[in-house]
Coordinates of C-alpha atoms in Angstrom, one line a residue:
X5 CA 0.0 0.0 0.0
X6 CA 1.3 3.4 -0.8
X7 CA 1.9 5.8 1.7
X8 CA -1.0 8.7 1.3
X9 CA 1.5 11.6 0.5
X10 CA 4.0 9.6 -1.3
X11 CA 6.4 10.1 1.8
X12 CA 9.2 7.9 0.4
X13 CA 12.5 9.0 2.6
X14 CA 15.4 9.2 0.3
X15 CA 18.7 7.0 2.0
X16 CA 21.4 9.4 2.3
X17 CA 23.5 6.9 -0.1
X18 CA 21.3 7.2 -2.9
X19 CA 22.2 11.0 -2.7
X20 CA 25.7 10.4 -1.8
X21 CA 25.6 8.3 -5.4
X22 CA 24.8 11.3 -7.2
X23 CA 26.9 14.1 -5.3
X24 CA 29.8 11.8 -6.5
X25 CA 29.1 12.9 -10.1
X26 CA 27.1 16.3 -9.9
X27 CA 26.5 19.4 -7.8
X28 CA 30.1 20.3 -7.0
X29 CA 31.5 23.5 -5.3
X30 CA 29.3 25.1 -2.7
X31 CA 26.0 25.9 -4.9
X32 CA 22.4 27.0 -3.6
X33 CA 19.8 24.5 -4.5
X34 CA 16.4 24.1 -4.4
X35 CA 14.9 20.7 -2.7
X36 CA 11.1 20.9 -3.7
X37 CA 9.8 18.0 -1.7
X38 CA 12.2 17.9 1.6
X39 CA 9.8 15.6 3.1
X40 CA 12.1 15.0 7.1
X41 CA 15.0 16.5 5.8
X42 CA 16.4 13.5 4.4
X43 CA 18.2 14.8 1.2
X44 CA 18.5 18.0 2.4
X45 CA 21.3 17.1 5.3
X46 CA 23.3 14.9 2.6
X47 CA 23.5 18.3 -0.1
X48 CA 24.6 20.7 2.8
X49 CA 27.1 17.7 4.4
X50 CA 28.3 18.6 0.6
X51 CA 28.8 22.3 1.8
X52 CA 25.8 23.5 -0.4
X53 CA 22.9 25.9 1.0
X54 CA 19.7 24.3 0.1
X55 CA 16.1 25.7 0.1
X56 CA 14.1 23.2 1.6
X57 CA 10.6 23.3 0.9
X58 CA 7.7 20.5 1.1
X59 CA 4.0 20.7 0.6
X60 CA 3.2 18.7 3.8
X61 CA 4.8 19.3 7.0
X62 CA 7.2 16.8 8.3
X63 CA 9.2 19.1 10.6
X64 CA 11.6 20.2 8.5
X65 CA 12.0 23.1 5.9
X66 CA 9.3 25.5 4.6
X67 CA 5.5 23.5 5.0
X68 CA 3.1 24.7 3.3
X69 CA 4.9 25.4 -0.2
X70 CA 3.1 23.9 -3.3
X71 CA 5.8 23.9 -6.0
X72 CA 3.9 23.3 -8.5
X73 CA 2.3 27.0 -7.3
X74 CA 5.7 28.6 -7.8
X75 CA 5.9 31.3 -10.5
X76 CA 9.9 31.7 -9.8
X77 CA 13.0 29.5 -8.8
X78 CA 14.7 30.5 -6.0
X79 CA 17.7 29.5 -7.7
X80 CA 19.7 27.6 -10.7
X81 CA 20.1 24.2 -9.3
X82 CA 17.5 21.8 -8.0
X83 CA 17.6 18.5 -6.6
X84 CA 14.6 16.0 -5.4
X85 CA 13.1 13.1 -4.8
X86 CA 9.3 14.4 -5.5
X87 CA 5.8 12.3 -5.6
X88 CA 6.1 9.8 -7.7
X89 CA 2.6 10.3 -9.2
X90 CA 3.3 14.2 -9.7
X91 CA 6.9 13.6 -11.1
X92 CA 6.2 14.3 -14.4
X93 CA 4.5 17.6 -13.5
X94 CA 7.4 19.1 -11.4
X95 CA 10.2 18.1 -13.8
X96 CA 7.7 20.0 -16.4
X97 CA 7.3 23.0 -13.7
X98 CA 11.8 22.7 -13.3
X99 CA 12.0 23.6 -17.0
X100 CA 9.1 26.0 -17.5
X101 CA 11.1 28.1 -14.5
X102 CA 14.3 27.8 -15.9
X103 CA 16.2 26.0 -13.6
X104 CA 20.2 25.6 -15.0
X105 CA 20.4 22.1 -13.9
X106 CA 17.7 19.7 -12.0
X107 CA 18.4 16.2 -10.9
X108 CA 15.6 14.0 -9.8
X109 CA 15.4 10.6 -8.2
X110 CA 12.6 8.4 -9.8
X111 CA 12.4 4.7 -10.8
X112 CA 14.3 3.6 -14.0
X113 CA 10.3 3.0 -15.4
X114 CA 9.7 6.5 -15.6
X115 CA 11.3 6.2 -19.2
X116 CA 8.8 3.6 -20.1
X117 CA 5.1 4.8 -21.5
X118 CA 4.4 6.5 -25.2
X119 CA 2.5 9.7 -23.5
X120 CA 5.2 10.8 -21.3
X121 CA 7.9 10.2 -24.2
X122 CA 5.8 12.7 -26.4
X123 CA 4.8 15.1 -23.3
X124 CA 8.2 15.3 -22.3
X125 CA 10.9 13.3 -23.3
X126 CA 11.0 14.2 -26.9
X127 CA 10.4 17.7 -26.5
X128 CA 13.0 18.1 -23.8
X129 CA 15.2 14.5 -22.8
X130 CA 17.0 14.3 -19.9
X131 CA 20.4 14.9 -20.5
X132 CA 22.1 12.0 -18.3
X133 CA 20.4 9.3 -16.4
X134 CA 23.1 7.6 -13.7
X135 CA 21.1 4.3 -13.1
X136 CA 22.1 2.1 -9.9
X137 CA 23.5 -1.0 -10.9
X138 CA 22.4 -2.1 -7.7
X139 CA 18.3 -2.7 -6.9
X140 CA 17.6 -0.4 -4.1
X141 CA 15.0 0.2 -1.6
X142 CA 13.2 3.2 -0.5
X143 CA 10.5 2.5 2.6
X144 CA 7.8 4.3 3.2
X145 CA 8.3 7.0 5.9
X146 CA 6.6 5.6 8.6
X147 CA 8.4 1.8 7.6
X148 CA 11.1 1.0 10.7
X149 CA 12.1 -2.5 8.5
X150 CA 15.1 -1.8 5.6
X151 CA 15.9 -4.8 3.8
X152 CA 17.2 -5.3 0.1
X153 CA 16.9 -4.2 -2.6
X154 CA 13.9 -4.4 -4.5
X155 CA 12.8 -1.8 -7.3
X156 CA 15.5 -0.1 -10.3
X157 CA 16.0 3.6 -9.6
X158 CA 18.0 6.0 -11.2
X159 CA 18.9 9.5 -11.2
X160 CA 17.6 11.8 -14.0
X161 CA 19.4 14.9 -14.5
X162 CA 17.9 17.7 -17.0
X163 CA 20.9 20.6 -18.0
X164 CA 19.8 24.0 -19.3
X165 CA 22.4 24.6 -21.9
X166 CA 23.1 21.0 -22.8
X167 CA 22.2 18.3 -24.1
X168 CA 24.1 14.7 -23.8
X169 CA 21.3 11.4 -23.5
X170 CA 24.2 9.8 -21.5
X171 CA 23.0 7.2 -19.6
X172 CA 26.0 5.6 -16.6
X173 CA 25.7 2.8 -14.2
X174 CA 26.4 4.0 -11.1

């Protein structure tokens, strides 16, 4: 059973897994769907300032922000783990504001499906997709248990001014 919000805590090594290959120097960068904080602590253990923001209140970062709401980015970079069912939308929100480069975490069958290639990725692909070799496992955010791996995720990251289709094992 999904949870109700789509509260899906992010393991800090599925960020540490992308910080390993993006987001370097000290940057500002938005985190749309914050959620406990999760993601947020790994990007500023990376020395970055990030604007966290989340929809729901889980005690940490602004509540009560509906991204999809937002007329401007607060700044250039963005990095999230958002609702899996509104994924498409915020992605579609990251490049109608602008956003210089915007890396989400999503399940490597978000490529899959014939609307979503001609809704977005043929008008605007992703320009490098870093896909875990390794299944992972994210629990829902009330879930105590962790166990192994069970579903393939991967991180999509969109650039402004580029525009590679690389996709990397990571």
């Amino acid at each position: 059973m999904r949870e109700k919000d789509d509260f899906y805590p992010t393991p800090p090594e599925m960020t540490h897994k992308l910080l390993k290959h993006e987001f370097h120097g000290s940057l500002n960068i938005h985190e749309p769907a914050c959620g406990d904080g999760a993601m947020s602590k790994v990007l500023e253990d990376y020395h970055h300032h990030v604007i966290s923001s989340d929809l729901i209140d889980r005690g940490y970062g602004m509540s009560g922000v509906d991204y999809l709401l937002e007329t401007q980015r607060p700044c250039d970079y963005l990095v999230t783990n958002p609702p899996y069912k509104l994924a498409e939308k915020f992605i579609q929100k990251a490049l109608d504001l602008g956003y210089k480069r915007h890396a989400w975490l999503l399940r490597l069958s978000f490529l899959e499906g014939q609307g979503r290639f001609d809704r977005l990725f043929s008008k605007k692909p992703f320009d490098i997709c870093y896909v875990f070799s390794k299944r992972q496992t994210i629990w829902r955010g009330d879930e105590a248990v962790k166990g192994n791996g069970t579903t393939a995720y991967a991180w999509f990251v969109w650039d402004k001014d580029c525009n590679k289709k690389k996709v990397e094992w990571i």
